[in-house]
CSV table of C-alpha atoms in Angstrom, one decimal:
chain,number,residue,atom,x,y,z
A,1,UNK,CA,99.7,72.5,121.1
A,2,UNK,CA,96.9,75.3,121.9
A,3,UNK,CA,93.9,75.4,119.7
A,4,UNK,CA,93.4,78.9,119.0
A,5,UNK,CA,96.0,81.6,119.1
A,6,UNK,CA,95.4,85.2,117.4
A,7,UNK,CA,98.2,87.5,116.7
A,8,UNK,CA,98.5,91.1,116.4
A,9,UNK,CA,94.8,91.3,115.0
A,10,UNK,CA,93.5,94.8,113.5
A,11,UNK,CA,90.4,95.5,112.0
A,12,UNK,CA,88.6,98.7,111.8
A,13,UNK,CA,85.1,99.6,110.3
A,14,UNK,CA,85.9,102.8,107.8
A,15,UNK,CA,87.9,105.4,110.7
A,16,UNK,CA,86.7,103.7,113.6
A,17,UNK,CA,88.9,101.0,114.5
A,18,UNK,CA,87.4,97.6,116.7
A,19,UNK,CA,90.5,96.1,117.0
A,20,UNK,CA,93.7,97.0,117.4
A,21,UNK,CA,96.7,94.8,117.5
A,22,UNK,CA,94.8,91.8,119.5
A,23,UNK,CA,97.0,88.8,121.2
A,24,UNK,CA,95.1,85.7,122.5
A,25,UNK,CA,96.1,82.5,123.2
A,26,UNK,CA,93.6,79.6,123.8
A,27,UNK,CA,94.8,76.7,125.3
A,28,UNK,CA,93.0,73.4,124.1
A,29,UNK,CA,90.1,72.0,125.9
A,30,UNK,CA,89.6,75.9,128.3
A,31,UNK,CA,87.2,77.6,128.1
A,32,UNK,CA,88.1,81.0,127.9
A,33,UNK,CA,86.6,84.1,128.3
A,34,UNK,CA,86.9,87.7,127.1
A,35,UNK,CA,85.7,90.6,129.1
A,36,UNK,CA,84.6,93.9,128.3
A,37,UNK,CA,82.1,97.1,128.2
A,38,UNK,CA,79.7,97.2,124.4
A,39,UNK,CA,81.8,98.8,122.0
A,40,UNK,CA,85.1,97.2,123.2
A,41,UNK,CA,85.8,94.9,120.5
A,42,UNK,CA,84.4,91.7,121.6
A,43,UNK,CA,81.8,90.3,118.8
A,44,UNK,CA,84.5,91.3,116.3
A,45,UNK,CA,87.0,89.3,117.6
A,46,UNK,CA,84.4,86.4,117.4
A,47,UNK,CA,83.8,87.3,114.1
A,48,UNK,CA,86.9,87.6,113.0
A,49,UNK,CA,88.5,83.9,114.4
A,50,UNK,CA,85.0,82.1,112.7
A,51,UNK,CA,85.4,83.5,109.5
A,52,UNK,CA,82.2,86.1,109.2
A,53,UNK,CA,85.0,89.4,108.6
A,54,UNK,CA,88.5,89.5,107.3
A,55,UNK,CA,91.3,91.0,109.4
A,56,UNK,CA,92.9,94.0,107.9
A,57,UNK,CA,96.2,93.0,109.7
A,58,UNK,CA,97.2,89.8,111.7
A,59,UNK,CA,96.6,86.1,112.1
A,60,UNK,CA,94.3,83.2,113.3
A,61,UNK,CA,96.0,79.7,113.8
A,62,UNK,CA,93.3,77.0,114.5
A,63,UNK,CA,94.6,73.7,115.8
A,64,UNK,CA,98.1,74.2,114.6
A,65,UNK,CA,96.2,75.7,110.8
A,66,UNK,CA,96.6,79.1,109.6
A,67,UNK,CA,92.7,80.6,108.7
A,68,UNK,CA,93.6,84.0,108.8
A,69,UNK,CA,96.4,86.4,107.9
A,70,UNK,CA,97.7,88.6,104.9
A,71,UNK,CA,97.8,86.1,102.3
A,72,UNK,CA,95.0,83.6,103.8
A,73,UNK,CA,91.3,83.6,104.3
A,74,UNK,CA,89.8,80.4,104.9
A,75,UNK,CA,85.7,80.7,104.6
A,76,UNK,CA,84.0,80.0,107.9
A,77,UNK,CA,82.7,76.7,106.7
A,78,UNK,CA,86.3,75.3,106.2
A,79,UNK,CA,87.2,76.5,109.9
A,80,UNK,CA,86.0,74.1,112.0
A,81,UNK,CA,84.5,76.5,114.1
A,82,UNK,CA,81.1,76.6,115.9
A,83,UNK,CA,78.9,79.9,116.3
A,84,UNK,CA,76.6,80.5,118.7
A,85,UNK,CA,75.2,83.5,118.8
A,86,UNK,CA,73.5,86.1,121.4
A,87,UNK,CA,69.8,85.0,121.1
A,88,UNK,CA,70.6,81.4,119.8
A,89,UNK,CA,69.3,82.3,116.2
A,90,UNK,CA,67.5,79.1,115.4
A,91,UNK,CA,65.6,78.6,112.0
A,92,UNK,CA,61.6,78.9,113.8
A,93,UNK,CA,60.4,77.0,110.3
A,94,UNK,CA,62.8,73.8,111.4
A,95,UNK,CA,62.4,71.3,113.5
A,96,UNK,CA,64.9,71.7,117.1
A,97,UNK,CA,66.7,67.7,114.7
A,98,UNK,CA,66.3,69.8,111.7
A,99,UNK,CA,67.9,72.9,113.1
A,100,UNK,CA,70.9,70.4,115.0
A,101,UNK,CA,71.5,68.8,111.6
A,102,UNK,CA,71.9,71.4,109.3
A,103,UNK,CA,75.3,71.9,109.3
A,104,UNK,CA,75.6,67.9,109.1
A,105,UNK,CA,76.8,67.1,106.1
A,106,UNK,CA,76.7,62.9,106.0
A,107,UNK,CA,72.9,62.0,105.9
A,108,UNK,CA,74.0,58.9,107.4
A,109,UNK,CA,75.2,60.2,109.9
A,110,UNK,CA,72.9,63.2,110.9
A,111,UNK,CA,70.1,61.0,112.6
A,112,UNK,CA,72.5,59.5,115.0
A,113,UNK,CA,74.4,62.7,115.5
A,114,UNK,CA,71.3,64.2,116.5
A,115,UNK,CA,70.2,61.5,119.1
A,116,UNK,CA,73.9,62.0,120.6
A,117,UNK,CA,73.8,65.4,120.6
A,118,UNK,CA,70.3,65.8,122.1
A,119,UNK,CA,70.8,63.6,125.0
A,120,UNK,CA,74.0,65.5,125.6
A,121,UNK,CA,72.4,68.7,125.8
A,122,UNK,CA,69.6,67.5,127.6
A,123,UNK,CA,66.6,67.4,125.4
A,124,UNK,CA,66.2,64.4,124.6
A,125,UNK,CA,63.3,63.3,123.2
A,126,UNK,CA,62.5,67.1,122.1
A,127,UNK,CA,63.8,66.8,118.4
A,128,UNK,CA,60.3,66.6,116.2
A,129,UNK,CA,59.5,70.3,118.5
A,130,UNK,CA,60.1,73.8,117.3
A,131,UNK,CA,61.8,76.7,118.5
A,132,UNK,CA,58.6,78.3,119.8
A,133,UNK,CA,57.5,74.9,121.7
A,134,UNK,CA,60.7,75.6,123.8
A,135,UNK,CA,61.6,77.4,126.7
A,136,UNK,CA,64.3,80.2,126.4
A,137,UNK,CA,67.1,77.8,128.1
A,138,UNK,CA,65.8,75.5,125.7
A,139,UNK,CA,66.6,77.1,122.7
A,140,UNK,CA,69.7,78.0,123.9
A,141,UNK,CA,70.5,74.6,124.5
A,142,UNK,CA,69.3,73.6,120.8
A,143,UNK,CA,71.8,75.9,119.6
A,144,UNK,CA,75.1,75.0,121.5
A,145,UNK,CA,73.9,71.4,120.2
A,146,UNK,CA,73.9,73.0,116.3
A,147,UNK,CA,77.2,74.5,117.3
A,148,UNK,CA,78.4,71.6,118.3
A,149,UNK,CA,77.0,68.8,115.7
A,150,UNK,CA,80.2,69.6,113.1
A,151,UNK,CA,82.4,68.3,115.7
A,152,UNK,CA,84.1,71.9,115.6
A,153,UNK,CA,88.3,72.5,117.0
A,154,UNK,CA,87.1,75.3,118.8
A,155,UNK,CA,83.3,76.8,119.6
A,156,UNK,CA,82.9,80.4,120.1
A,157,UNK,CA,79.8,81.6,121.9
A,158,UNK,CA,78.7,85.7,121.9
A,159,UNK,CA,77.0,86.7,125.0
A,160,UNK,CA,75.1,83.4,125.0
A,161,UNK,CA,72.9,83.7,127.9
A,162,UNK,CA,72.8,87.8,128.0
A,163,UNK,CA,69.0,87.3,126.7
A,164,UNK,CA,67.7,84.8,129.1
A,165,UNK,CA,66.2,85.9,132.7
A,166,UNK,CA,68.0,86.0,135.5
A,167,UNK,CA,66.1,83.4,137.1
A,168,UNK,CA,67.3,80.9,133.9
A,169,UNK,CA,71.0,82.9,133.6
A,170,UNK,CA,72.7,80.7,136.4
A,171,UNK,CA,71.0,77.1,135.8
A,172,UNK,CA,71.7,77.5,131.9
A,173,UNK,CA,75.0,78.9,132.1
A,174,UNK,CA,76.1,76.0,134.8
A,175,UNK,CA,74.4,73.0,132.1
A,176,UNK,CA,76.2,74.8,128.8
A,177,UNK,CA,79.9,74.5,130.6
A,178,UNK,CA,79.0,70.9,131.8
A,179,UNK,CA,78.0,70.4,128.2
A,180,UNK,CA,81.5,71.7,126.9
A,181,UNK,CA,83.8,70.3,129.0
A,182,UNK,CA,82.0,66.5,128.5
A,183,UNK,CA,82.8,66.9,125.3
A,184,UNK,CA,86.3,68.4,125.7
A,185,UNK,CA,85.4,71.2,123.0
A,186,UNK,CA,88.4,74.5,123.3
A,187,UNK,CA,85.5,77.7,123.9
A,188,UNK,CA,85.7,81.1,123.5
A,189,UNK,CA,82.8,83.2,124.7
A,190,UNK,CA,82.2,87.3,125.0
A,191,UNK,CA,80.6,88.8,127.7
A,192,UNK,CA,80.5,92.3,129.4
A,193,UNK,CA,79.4,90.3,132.8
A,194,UNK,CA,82.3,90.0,135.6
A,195,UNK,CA,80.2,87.8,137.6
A,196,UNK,CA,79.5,85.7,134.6
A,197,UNK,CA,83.7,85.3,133.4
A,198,UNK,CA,84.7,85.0,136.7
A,199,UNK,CA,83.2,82.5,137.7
A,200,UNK,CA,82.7,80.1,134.2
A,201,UNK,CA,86.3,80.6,133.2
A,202,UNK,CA,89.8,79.0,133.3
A,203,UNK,CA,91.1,82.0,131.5
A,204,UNK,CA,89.9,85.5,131.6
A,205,UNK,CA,91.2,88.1,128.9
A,206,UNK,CA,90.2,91.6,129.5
A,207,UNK,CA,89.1,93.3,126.1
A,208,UNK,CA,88.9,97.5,126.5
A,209,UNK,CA,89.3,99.7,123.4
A,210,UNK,CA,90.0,97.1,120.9
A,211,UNK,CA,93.3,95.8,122.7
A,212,UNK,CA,93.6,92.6,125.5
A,213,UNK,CA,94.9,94.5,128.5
A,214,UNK,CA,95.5,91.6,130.9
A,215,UNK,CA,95.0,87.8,130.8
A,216,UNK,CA,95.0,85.4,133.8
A,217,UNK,CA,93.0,83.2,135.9
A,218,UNK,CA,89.7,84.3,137.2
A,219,UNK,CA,91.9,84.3,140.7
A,220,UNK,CA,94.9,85.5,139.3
A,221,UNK,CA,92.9,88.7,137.9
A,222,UNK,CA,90.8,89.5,140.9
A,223,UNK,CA,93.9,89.4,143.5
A,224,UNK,CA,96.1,91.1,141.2
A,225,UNK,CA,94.7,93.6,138.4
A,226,UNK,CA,97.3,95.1,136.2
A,227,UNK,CA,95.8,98.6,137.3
A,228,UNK,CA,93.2,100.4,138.8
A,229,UNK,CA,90.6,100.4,135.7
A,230,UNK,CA,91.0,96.7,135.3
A,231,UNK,CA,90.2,97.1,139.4
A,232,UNK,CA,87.1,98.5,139.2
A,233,UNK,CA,85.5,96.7,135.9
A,234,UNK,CA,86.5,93.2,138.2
A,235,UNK,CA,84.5,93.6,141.0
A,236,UNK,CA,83.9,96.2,143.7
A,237,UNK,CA,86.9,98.6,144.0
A,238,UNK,CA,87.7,100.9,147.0
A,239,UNK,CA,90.4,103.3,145.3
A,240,UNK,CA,92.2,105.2,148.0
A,241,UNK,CA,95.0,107.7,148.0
A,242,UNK,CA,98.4,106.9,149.3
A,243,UNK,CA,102.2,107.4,149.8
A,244,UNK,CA,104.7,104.8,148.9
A,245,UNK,CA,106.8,104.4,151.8
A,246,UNK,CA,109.4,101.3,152.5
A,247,UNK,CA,107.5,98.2,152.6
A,248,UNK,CA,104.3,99.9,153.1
A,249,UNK,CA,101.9,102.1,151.7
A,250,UNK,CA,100.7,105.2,154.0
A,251,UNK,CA,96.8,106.0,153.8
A,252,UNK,CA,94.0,107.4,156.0
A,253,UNK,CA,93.7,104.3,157.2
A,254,UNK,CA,96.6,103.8,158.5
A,255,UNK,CA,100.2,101.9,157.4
A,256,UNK,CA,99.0,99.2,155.0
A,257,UNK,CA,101.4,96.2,154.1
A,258,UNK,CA,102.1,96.6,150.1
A,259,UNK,CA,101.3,92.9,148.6
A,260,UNK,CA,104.8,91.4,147.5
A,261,UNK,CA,103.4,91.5,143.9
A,262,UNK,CA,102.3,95.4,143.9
A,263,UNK,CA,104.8,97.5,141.9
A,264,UNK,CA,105.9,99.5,144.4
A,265,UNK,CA,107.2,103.5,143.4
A,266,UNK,CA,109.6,105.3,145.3
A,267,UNK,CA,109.7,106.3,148.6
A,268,UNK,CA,107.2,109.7,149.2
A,269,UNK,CA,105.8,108.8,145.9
A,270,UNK,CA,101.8,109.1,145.7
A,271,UNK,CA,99.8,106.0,145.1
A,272,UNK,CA,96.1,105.0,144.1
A,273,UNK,CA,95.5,102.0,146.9
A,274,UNK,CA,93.1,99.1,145.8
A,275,UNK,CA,91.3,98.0,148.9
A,276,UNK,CA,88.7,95.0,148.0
A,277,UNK,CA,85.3,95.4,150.1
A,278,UNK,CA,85.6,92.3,151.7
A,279,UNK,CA,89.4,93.8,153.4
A,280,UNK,CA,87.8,96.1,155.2
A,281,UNK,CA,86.2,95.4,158.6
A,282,UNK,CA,84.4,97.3,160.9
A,283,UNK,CA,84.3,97.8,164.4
A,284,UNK,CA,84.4,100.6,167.6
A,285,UNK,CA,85.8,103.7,166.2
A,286,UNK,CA,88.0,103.7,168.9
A,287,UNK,CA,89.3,100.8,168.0
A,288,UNK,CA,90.5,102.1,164.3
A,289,UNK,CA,93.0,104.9,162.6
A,290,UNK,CA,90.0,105.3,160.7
A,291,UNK,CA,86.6,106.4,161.5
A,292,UNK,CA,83.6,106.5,159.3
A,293,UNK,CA,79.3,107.0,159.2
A,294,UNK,CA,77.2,104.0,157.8
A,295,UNK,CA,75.3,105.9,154.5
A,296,UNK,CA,73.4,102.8,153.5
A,297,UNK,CA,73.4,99.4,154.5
A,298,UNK,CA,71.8,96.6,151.9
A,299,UNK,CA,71.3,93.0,153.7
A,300,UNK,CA,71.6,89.9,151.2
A,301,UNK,CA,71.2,87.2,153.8
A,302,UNK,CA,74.6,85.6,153.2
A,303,UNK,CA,76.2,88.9,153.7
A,304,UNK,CA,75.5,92.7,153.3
A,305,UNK,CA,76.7,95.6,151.6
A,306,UNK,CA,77.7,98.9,153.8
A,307,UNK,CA,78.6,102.1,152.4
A,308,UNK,CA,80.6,104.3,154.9
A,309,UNK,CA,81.7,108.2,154.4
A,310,UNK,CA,84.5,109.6,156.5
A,311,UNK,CA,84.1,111.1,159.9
A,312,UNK,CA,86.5,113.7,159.6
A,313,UNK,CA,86.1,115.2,155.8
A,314,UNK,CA,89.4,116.7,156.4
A,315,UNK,CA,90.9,113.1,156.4
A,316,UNK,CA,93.0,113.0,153.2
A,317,UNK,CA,91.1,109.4,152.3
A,318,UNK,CA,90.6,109.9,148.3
A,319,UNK,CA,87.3,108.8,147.8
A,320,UNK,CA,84.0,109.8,149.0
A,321,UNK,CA,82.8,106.7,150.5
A,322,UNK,CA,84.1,103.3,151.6
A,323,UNK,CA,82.2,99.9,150.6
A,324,UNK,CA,82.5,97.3,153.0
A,325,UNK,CA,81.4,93.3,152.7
A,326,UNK,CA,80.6,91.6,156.2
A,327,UNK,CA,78.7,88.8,157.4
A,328,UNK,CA,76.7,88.3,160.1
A,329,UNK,CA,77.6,89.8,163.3
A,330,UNK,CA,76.3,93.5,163.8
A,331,UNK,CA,73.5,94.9,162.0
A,332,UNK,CA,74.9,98.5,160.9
A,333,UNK,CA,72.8,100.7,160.6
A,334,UNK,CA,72.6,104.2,158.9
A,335,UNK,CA,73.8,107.0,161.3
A,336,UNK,CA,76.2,104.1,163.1
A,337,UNK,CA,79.6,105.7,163.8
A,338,UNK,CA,82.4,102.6,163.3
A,339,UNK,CA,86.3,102.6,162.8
A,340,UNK,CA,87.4,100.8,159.6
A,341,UNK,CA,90.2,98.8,159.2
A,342,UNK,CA,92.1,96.6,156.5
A,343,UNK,CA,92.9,93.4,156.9
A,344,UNK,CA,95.9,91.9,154.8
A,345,UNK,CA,98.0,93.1,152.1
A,346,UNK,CA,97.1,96.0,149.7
A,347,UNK,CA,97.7,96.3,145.9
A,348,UNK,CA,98.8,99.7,144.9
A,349,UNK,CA,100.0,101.8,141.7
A,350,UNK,CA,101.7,104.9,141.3
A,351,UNK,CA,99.3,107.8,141.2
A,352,UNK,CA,99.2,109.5,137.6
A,353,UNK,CA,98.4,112.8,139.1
A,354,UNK,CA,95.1,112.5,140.0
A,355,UNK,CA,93.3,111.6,142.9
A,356,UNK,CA,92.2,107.9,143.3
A,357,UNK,CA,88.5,108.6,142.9
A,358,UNK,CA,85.8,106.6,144.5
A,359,UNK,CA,84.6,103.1,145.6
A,360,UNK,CA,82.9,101.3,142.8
A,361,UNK,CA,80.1,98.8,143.8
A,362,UNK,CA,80.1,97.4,139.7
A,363,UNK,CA,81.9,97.7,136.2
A,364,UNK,CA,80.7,99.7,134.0
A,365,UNK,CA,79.2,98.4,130.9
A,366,UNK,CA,80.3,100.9,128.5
């Protein structure tokens, strides 16, 4: 039985609608995230499966319970759902036991809830201090623990570490999953960071204009995007033009190998090619159907970043530059002439008239 599932969710603030017809399915004990730009639809959602804002059309089922849909509302108290929201929201007047307990109902059982709890999250010790005593990971730790202290079916967590630094981001985000799947809790947390669903996930559903457009695995989406928009917001896109041809997919850079799960179109038909920065290698121009100039080059140590514009303007490529991922080996540099070439299968669509645009280095953020 899956903990959360939402069906056909609509809600809409006066014209403007947030959501609009919303399927999700949460299995029990994932942790599950949802993906998308500001304005997409994602805190409603939250607020809608805790409780906070009635759907106008559609339904909630926690743990096998109805909450939500036309003829039930069940307050957010009676959900058995934990909040945490963007900046942790703790009470600055209570104590970081007080501010774990409050939801608590059994005195009896609050102080040893609280010692649990504490040592869970890794503070322990830290309960007589206040919100302002603590560091910003800290805090955000304290809430999780709040969130966590009704024993909730499901906690759902709303950009929880988009206000901490990015020196803190990675270390915090790394102790709140630990925290979660120790105590086998389903959660459900919004973010408009790739990097961040990606790689915290089991499941990644892909919010954009109030609708889920894909749901998979963090791999599963990546490797196989159900177009070229969910392309770009996952990671660096290279979005070339092409012709469907049999098997294959013709391009400037030559006859690319369609991968067996691209929907291919017909023969002579024109198709926008997906090409992933880390496909493309470089090498003597020579050497390649494809020859481009290094624009920029940015080194990371573990790899670098090359931007590369075609040779030959006249080359019918689709997009005005090429993004490339190596490591080690040749240190290109700006000016540097090198062929291009793709390594393994391709994803590809059908075009929809237009030409297949550009490479992306990130997603947008609405």
């Amino acid at each position: 039985m899956t903990d959360l599932v939402a069906r056909d969710l609509h809600k809409s603030y006066g014209p403007v609608p947030a959501l609009r017809g919303v399927d999700l399915v949460v299995p029990a004990g994932s942790f599950t995230a949802v993906l998308g730009p500001s304005g997409s639809g994602k805190t409603t959602l939250l607020r809608v499966i805790a409780g906070f804002e009635r759907a106008d059309r559609g339904s909630v089922t926690l743990a096998g319970v109805v909450v939500e849909d036309d003829r039930h509302h069940e307050p957010p108290e009676r959900r058995r759902v934990g909040y945490v929201p963007q900046e942790g929201a703790l009470f600055p007047h209570l104590s970081v036991e007080k501010n774990i307990s409050f939801g608590v109902r059994e005195r009896a059982r609050r102080g040893r809830r609280v010692e649990e709890l504490l040592d869970m999250v890794g503070l322990a010790g830290l309960g007589p201090r206040y919100p302002h005593q603590l560091s910003g990971g800290q805090q955000q730790r304290v809430a999780l623990a709040r969130a966590l202290a009704v024993s909730p079916a499901v906690i759902l967590l709303d950009e929880p570490f988009a206000a901490l630094d990015a020196r803190l981001r990675a270390s915090v985000r790394a102790e709140v999953l630990d925290v979660l799947q120790r105590a086998g809790t389903t959660a459900l947390f919004v973010t408009h960071d790739q990097d961040e669903a990606l790689s915290l996930a089991d499941q990644v559903a892909v919010l954009d204009g109030g609708r889920i457009q894909q749901v998979d695995s963090p791999r599963g989406l990546y490797a196989h995007p159900a177009d070229p928009t969910i392309a770009r917001f996952l990671g660096s896109a290279n979005l070339i033009d092409g012709t469907f041809a049999r098997g294959v997919v013709q391009t400037a850079l030559g006859a690319l190998a369609l991968d067996p799960a691209a929907a291919a179109g017909p023969e002579g038909a024109h198709a926008v090619v997906l090409l992933r920065p880390e496909q493309l290698v470089l090498g003597p121009p020579e050497a390649a159907a494809f020859a481009g100039r290094v624009l920029q080059s940015e080194y990371f140590g573990h790899d670098a970043i090359v931007t590369v514009v075609p040779e030959s303007p006249g080359r019918t490529l689709g997009a005005e530059t090429l993004v490339v991922r190596i490591t080690g080996g040749v240190d290109w540099r700006r000016g540097i002439v090198a062929g291009v070439r793709v390594v393994g299968p391709v994803l590809a669509w059908p075009a929809s008239g237009r030409g297949a645009g550009h490479a992306d280095r990130r997603p947008p953020e609405g």
